[in-house]
Structure formats: structure tokens, C-alpha cells
Coordinates of C-alpha atoms in Angstrom, one line a residue:
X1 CA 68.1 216.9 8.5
X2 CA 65.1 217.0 11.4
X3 CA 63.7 213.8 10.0
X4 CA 66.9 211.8 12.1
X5 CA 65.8 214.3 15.9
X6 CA 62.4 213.6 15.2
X7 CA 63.1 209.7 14.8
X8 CA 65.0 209.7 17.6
X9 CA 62.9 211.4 20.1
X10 CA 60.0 209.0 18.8
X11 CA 62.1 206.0 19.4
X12 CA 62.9 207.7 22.8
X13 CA 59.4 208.1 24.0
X14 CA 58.5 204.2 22.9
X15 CA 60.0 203.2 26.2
X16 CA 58.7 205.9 28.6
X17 CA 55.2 204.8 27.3
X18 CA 56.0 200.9 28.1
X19 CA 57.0 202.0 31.0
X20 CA 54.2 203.9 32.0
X21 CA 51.7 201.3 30.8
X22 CA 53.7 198.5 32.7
X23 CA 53.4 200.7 35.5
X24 CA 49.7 200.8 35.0
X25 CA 48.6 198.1 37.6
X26 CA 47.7 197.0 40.4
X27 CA 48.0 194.4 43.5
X28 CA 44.4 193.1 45.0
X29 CA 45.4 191.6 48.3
X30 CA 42.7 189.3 50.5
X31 CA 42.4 190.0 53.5
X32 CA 39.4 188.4 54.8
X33 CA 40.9 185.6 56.9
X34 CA 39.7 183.0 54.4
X35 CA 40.7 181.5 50.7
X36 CA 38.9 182.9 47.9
X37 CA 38.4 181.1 45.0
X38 CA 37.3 183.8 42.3
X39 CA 38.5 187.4 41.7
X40 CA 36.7 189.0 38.2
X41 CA 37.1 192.8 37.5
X42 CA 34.1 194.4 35.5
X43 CA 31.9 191.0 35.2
X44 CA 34.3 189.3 33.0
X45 CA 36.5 185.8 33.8
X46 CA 37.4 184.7 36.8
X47 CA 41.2 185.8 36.9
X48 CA 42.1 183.2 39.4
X49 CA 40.8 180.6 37.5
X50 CA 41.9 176.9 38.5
X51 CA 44.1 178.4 41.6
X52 CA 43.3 179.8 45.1
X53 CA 43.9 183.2 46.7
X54 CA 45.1 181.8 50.2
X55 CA 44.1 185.0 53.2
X56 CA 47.0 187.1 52.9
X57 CA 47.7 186.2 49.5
X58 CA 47.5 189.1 46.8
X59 CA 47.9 189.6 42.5
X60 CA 49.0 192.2 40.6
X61 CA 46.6 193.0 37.7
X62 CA 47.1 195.4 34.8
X63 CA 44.8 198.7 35.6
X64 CA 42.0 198.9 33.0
X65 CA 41.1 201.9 30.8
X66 CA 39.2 204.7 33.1
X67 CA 40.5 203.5 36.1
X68 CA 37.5 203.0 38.0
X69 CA 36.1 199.2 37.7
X70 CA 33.8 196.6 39.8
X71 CA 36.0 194.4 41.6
X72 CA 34.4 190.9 43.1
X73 CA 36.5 188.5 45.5
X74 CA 34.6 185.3 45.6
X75 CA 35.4 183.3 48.9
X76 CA 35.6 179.3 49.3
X77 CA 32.6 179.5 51.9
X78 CA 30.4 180.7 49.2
X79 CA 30.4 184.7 50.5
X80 CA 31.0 187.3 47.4
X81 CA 32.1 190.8 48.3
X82 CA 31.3 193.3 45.7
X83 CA 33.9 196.3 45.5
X84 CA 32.1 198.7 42.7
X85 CA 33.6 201.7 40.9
X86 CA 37.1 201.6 42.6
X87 CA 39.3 204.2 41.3
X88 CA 42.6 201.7 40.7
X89 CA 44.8 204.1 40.0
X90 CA 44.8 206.0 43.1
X91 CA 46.8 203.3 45.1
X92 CA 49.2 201.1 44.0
X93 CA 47.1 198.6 46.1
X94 CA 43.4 197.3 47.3
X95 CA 43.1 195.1 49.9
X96 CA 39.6 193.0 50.5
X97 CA 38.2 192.2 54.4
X98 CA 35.6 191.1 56.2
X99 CA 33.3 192.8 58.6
X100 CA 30.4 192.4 61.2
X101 CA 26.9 191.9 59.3
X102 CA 25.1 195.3 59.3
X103 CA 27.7 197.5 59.4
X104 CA 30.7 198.5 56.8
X105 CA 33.8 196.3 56.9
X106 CA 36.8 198.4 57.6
X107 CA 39.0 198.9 54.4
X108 CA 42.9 199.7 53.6
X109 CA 42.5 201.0 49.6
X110 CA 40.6 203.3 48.0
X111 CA 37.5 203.6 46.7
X112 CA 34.7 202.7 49.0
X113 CA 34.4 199.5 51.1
X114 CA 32.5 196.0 49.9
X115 CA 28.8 196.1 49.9
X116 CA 28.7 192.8 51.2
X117 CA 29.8 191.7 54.5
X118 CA 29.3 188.5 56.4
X119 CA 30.7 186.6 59.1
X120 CA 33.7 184.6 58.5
X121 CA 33.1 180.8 58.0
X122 CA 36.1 179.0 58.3
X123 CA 37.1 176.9 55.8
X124 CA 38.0 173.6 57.7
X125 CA 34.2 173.5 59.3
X126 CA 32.9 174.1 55.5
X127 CA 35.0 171.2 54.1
X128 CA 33.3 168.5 57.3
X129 CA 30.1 170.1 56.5
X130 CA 30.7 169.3 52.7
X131 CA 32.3 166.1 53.4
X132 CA 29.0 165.4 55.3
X133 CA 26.4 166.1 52.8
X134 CA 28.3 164.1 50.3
X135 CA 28.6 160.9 52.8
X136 CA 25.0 161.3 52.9
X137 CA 24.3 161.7 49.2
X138 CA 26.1 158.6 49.0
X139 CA 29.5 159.5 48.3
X140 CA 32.4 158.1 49.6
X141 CA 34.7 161.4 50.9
X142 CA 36.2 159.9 53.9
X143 CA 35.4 161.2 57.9
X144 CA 34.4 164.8 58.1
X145 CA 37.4 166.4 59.7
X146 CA 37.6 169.1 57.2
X147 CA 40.3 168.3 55.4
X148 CA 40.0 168.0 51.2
X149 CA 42.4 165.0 51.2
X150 CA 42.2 162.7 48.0
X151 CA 38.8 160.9 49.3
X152 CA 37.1 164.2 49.5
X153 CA 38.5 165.5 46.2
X154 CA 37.2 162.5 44.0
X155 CA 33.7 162.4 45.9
X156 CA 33.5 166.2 44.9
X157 CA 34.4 165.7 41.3
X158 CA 32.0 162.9 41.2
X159 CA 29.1 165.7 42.3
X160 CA 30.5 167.6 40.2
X161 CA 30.0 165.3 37.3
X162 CA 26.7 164.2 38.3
X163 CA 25.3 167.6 38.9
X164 CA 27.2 168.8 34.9
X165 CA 29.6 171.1 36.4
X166 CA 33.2 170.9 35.7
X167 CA 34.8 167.9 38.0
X168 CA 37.8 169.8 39.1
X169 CA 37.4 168.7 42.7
X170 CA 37.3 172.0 44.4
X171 CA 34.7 173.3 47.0
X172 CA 33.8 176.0 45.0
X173 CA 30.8 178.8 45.1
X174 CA 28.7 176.3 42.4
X175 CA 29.3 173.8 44.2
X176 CA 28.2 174.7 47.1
X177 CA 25.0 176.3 45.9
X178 CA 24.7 172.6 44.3
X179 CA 25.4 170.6 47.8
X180 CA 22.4 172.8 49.1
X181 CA 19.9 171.7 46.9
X182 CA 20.9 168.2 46.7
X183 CA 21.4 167.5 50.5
X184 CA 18.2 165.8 52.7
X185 CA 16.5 167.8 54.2
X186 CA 17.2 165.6 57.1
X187 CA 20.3 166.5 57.7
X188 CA 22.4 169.6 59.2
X189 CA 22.2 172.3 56.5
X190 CA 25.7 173.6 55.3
X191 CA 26.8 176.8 57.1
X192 CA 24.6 180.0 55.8
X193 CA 27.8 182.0 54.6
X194 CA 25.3 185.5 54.5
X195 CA 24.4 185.3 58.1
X196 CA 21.0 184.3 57.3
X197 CA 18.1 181.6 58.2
X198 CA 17.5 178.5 55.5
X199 CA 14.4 179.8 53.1
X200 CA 12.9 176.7 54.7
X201 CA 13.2 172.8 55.9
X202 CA 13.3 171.5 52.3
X203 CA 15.7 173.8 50.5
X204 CA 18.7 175.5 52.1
X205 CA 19.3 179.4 50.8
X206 CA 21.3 179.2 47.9
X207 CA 24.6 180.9 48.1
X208 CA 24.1 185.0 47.0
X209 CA 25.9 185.8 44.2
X210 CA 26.7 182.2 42.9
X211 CA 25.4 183.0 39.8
X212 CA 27.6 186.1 38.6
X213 CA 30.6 184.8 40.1
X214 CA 30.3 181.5 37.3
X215 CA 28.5 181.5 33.7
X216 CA 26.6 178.3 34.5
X217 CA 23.1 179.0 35.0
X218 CA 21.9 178.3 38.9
X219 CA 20.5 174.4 39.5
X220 CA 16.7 175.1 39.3
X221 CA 14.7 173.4 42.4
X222 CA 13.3 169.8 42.1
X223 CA 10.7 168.6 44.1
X224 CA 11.1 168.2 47.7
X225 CA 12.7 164.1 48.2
X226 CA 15.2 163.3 51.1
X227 CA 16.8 160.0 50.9
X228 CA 15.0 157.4 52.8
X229 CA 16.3 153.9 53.0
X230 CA 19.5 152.7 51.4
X231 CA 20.4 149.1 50.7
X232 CA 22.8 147.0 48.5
X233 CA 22.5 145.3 45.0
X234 CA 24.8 143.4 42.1
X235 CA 25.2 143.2 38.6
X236 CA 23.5 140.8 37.3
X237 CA 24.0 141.2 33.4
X238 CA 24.6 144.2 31.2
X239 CA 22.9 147.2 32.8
X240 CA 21.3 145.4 35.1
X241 CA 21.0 145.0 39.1
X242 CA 19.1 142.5 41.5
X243 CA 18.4 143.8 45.0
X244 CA 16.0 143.0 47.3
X245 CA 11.9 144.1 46.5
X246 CA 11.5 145.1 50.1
X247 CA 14.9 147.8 49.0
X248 CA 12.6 149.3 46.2
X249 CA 9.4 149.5 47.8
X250 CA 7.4 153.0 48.3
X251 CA 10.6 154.6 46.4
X252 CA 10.1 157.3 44.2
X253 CA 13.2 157.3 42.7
X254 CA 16.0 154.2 42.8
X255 CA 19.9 155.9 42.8
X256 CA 22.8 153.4 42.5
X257 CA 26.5 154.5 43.5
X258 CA 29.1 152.8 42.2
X259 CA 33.0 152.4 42.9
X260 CA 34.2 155.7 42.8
X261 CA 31.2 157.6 43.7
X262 CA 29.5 157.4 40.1
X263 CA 25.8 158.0 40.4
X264 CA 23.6 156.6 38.1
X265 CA 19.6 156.3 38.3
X266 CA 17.6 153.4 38.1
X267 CA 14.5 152.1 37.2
X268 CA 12.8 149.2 38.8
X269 CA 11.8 146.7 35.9
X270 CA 10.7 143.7 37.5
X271 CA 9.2 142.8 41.4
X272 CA 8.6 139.7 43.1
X273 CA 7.1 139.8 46.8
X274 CA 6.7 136.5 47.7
X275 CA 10.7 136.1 47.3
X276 CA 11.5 139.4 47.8
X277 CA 13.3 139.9 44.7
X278 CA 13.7 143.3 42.3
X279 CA 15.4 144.0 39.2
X280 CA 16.6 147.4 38.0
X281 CA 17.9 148.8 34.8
X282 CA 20.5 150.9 34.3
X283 CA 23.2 152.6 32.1
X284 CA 25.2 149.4 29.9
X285 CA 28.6 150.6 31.4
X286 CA 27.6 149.7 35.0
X287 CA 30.3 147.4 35.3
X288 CA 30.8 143.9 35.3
X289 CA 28.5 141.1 35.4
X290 CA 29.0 138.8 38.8
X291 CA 28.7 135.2 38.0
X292 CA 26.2 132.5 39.3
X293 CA 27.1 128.7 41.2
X294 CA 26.5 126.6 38.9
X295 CA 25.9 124.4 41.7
X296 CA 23.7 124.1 44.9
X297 CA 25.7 124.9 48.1
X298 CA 26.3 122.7 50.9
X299 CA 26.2 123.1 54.9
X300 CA 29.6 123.9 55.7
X301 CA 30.2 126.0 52.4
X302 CA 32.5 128.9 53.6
X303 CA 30.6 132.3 51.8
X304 CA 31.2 135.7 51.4
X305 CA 29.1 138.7 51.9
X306 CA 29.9 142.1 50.1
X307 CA 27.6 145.1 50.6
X308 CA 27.0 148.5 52.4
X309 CA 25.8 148.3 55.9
X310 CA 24.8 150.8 58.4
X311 CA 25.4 153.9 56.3
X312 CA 24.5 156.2 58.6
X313 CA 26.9 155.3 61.3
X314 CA 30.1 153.2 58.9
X315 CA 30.2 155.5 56.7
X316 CA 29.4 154.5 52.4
X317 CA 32.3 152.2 51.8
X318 CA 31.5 148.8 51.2
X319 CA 32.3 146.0 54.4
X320 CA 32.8 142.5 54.2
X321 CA 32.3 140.0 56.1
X322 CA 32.7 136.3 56.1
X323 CA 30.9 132.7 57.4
X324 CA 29.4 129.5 56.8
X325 CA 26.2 127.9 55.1
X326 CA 25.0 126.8 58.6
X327 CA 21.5 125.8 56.6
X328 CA 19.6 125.2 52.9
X329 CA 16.4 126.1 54.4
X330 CA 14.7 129.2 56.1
X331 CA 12.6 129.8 58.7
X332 CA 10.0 126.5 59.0
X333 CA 12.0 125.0 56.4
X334 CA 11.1 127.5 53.9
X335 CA 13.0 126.1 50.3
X336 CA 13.9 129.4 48.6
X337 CA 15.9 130.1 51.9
X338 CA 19.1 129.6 53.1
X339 CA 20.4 130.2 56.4
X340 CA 24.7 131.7 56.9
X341 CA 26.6 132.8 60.3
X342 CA 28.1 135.5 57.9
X343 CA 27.3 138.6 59.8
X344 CA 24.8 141.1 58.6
X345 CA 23.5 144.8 58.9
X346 CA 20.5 147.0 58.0
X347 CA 21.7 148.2 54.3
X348 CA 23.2 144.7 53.4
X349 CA 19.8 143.7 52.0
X350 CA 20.1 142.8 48.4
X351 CA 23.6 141.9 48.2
X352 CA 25.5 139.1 47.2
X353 CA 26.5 136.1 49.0
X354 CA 29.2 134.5 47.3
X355 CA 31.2 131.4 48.0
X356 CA 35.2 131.2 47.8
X357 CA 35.3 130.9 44.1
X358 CA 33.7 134.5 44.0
X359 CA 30.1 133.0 42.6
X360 CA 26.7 134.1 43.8
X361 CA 25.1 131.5 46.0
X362 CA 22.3 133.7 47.2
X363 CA 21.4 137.2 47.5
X364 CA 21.3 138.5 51.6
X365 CA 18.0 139.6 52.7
X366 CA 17.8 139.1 56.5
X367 CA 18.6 138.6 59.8
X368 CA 17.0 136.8 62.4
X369 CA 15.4 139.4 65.1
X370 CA 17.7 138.3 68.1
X371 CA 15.9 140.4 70.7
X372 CA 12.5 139.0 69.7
X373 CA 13.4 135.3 69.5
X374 CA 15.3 136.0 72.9
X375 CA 11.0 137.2 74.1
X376 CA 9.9 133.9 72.7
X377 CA 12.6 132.0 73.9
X378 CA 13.0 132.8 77.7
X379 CA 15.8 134.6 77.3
X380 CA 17.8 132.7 74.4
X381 CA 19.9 135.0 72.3
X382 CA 20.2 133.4 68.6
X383 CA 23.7 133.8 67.2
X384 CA 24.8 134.6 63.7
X385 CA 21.5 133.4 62.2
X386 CA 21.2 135.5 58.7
X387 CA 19.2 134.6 55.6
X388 CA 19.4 134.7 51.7
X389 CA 17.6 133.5 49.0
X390 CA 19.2 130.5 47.6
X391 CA 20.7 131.3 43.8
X392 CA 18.7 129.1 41.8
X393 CA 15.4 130.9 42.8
X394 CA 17.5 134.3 41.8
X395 CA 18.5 132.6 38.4
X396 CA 15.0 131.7 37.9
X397 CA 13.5 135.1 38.8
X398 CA 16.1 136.5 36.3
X399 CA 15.3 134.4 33.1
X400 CA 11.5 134.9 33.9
X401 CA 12.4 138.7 33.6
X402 CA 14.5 138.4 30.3
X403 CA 18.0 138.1 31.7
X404 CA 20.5 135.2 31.4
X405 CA 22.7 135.5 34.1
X406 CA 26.4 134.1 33.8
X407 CA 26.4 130.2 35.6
X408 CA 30.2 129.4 36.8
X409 CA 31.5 126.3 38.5
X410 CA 33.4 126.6 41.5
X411 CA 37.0 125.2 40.6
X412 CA 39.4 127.0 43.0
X413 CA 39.1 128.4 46.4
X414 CA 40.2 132.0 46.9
X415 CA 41.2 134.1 49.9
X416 CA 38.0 136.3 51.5
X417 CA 40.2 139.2 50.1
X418 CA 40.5 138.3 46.6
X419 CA 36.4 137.5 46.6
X420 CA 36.1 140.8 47.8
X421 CA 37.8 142.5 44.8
X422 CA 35.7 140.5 42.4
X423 CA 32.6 141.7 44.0
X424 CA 33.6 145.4 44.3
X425 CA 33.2 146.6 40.9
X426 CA 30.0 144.6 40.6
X427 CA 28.3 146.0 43.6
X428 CA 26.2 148.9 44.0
X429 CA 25.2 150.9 47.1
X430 CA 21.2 151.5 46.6
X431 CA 19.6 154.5 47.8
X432 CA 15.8 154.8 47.9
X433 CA 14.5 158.4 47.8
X434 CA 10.8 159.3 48.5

């Protein structure tokens, strides 16, 4: 007859210890003024994984066994703050904030206060900075005004891709660390989220604590390069490009970005001076293959040019613009020359000039040095006088080097918008690191 009491007061007790074990946790709030994009207890996963924890934002966690455990808010300006041996079950919360560097930051919760400290970053003026670096890397993530819109987002999981960390788009600790090492040295370094100097001119500080607060292993240096010149090229046939030899020369290393900010590396495979040609090899999937005039072009031809001027100050999306063949020679009636009022820009070297059909009829290399004539000439100022080689010298340089390029006749005549879109997917912005 006590078996049934004993039962019972068993069955009782089940709830009272689900209770008490529900009751067992705890909320983490963050303070610090800024987003954070990691929170791991004890060294193990990060528990906001794939989310944000906005300032002001908090999560309740389940308390582990002992109590005490080493709590690490990772921020999205690249700062970690290390909470260790925090007795969780002496508050029913914790809250994480920042302080001045040097001294302890002042803490609501128990336990003691984060080891680590740093001034506050904020995240819009991380984001430009970001959104810089990658413009100048030779992605495409829209003005730097700080804001993570759609541009910035797919230029980041393009880095991301490139660099073989998970393209999810965010500007996360790695990802930082990773935009450090990659930017030129030339330009503004990213803010130092620890309060401290670069190590030096060639390689920013990486980001302290990076590598706990993610299982990938840090990005180990490379030599010092910076990007040095940048230019344009084309498809020419499967895995290959033509550019301009004056694009490729002194370059230790040829980069090609394509539509959507895939980068891809290139090696030079064939040179020719005298017509300032080059060809590069690449990955087969570049893209497609643009298409040759089968035919010579005449004065009066309207043409097409497609390629990536000015990069520095218009930013890395591709411009157009749009003319005439004014001439079928060059400069003192040089043959392999022909002579458009298309306008062109340092950075357009080595890309295509197509006519209306959306065929190649030469590849841009030049334009006349307007202030110099203007010395020669008394004062004359030369208008829309730009250069390319004619196409059947770039056909010619391309079968001597093993490619057949794809010949087209020119059967319909297409608005400059619609060439445009047959040229994008074939055209490459060229990037010449030393």
C-alpha cells in the first residue's frame, strides 16, 4: 500500500524539478551602444549564429552546470569583450558595455567586468570604411555612406567567397580581419577597433580575438602588393581575355573582376608591344565569348565602347559611352589604328569597341593628349580624338597565339543600350598589382 504515496510524490516532484531547471537561465543583454554579431559561452558555438544582437537587445540562455562560465560578446566593429568565470546564477541577468581604454568598463551583473575595453566604433563609419576597401579591391558595393544595402551585401559575399569564408554577406569579425589584409596599403586603413596604431604601412593590425570568436584559422600574411594600375579587357574565347600589353606590364600579378564582383586571377600568356596587345588565361567559366566584325569598319560607323574608367573617382561599375569611326588610320597614318569620337578615360584601355550589331571592331587603347597637342598647336584643343586597334590586327594576334576568335556579320542595328548588355557579361575590369 506505500508503493501508490511513494509513486505519487515521485510524480509530484517531476514537475518541481522542470520547473527548477527551466528556471535555470539566464538573459545576456548588450549594452555597448553597438550590434554584436557573436555571443559563445565556455569557447563553444556562436549562439547568435546567422542573427545580430542590436545595442539594447538581450537572450535568454539556459544556465550551464557550475554556474560560473566565460562569456564572449563579439561586436560588428571587430572588438571582443571577454567576460570570464561569471557566476550566472547569482542574477537573473548580465548586461555587456563598453568603457574608456585603460580603465574597467562599468558593469550592471555579476561577476567581474570585461577584460577588454575599447572605444566605441560606430557601426555606420565601419560599413563606408568597408564599403571603401572593397571599391578599391575592385568590388562593386555602391557609395560609401555606411549603409549595407543590397550592393554592399553581394560585394561582401563576393570577398567572402574569394577569401573561402562563408558568403553570407555580413560585416563580420573574419571579415574584417580579412578586409585588413587584403586592402592597399595605399589607402585609409579600416578603423583600429582596440584603440591601437597599424603594426605598420603594409599590414593593418588584425582584429584581436578574431580567431576564438570563429573556427576558421586567421588568413596568414602574403607579401606586401598594393594595387597599381587597373584597366579593362574582353572575352575573347573560352577562358580567355585580350587587354592592352601596356595594362599588364611591370604587374606581378593580373586580377580580373567580373559582373557581380567575382574575382578571378590571371595569367598573361601572350604579349605584343609593337600593337600593344596582351592575352590572359583564365578559369573556362569566365563568361561569354564576344564576337568579332567580320567586316572592316567604315568612317561614319556609329561604335560602342564598354569598359571601366576612372576607378578611383567613378567608382568600379562599368560606363558606356558612344561615337563615331571618325578615321581607319592612327597617328601619321599608322594601319593597325583607328581613330573614334567615342569618349575615353584612363582605365578604358583594353576594352572593346563594338559597332551597333554588338561586334568588336577594335580594342580602345588611347587618347590623344589634348593639352600637349594644344602646346604644339598654339593653343588648339583636339576634340574627341581616341584610338583603337583596328580588329583584324586583334584577330590576327589571337590565331598567332592559339585562339580562334568568333567572326560575326553585322545584320541589324541595335540601340547603344542593348550593345551594352551584350558586352557586360563579357567584360572584365583588370587590376594590375605590383
Amino acid at each position: 500500500m506505500r508503493l501508490v504515496p511513494l509513486a505519487l510524490a515521485a510524480a509530484l516532484a517531476l514537475p518541481a524539478l522542470a520547473v527548477e531547471a527551466q528556471e535555470r537561465s539566464v538573459r545576456i543583454v548588450n549594452r555597448t551602444g553597438e550590434t554584436a554579431i557573436g555571443l559563445t559561452v565556455d569557447g563553444g558555438r556562436n549562439l547568435i549564429a546567422g542573427r545580430t544582437l542590436g545595442a539594447g537587445g538581450s537572450v535568454v540562455l539556459p544556465v550551464p552546470p557550475g554556474c560560473r562560465a566565460d562569456l564572449r560578446l563579439v561586436l560588428a566593429s571587430g572588438a571582443v569583450l571577454d567576460w570570464r568565470g561569471v557566476d550566472l546564477c547569482a542574477a537573473p541577468e548580465v548586461f555587456f558595455t563598453r568603457g574608456a581604454p585603460g580603465r574597467p568598463a562599468e558593469v550592471t551583473g555579476p561577476g567581474r567586468t570585461p577584460e577588454v575595453a575599447a572605444p566605441a566604433v560606430s557601426e555606420a563609419s565601419l560599413v563606408a570604411a568597408a564599403q571603401r576597401t572593397l571599391a578599391a579591391l575592385g568590388y562593386d558595393p555602391g557609395p560609401a555612406d555606411g549603409v549595407a544595402g543590397p550592393r554592399t551585401r553581394q560585394a561582401l559575399a563576393a570577398f567572402q567567397r574569394d577569401q573561402g569564408l562563408p558568403p553570407t554577406g555580413i560585416l563580420d569579425g573574419p571579415t574584417l580581419a580579412a578586409l585588413r589584409l587584403a586592402e592597399a596599403p595605399s589607402r585609409p586603413p579600416l578603423p583600429n577597433v582596440a584603440g591601437k596604431p597599424p603594426a605598420g604601412t603594409d599590414r593593418p593590425q588584425p582584429i584581436p580575438g578574431d580567431s576564438a570568436a570563429s573556427p576558421r584559422p586567421p588568413i596568414p600574411a602574403q607579401a606586401p602588393q598594393r594595387r597599381a594600375a587597373t584597366g579593362t579587357g574582353f572575352i575573347v574565347a573560352e577562358g580567355r581575355v585580350l587587354t592592352n600589353e601596356h595594362v599588364t606590364q611591370g604587374c606581378a600579378r593580373m586580377v580580373g573582376v567580373l559582373p557581380g564582383g567575382r574575382r578571378v586571377d590571371l595569367a598573361i600568356t601572350a604579349r605584343d608591344a609593337s600593337r600593344d596587345l596582351a592575352l590572359l588565361a583564365g578559369p573556362r567559366d569566365l563568361g561569354p565569348a564576344l564576337a568579332f566584325r567580320s567586316t572592316p569598319p567604315r568612317r561614319g560607323d556609329e561604335v560602342v565602347t564598354y569598359g571601366f574608367p576612372l576607378v578611383g573617382i567613378l567608382g568600379t561599375s562599368p560606363s558606356l559611352t558612344t561615337g563615331e569611326v571618325s578615321a581607319l588610320a592612327g597617328l601619321r597614318g599608322d594601319p593597325n589604328m583607328l581613330i573614334t569620337s567615342a569618349p575615353v578615360q584612363s582605365g578604358n584601355s583594353g576594352g572593346p569597341l563594338l559597332d551597333r550589331g554588338g561586334h568588336v571592331v577594335g580594342v580602345v587603347v588611347a587618347k590623344l593628349a589634348a593639352l600637349r597637342v594644344a602646346e604644339r598647336t598654339g593653343g588648339d584643343l583636339p576634340q574627341n580624338v581616341n584610338f583603337a586597334i583596328q580588329g583584324p590586327v586583334a584577330v590576327e594576334f589571337l590565331r598567332r597565339n592559339g585562339v580562334t576568335p568568333r567572326l560575326a556579320v553585322t545584320a541589324q542595328t541595335l540601340p547603344p543600350a542593348e550593345v551594352g548588355e551584350i558586352a557586360h557579361p563579357s567584360t572584365l575590369l583588370l587590376e594590375c598589382w605590383r
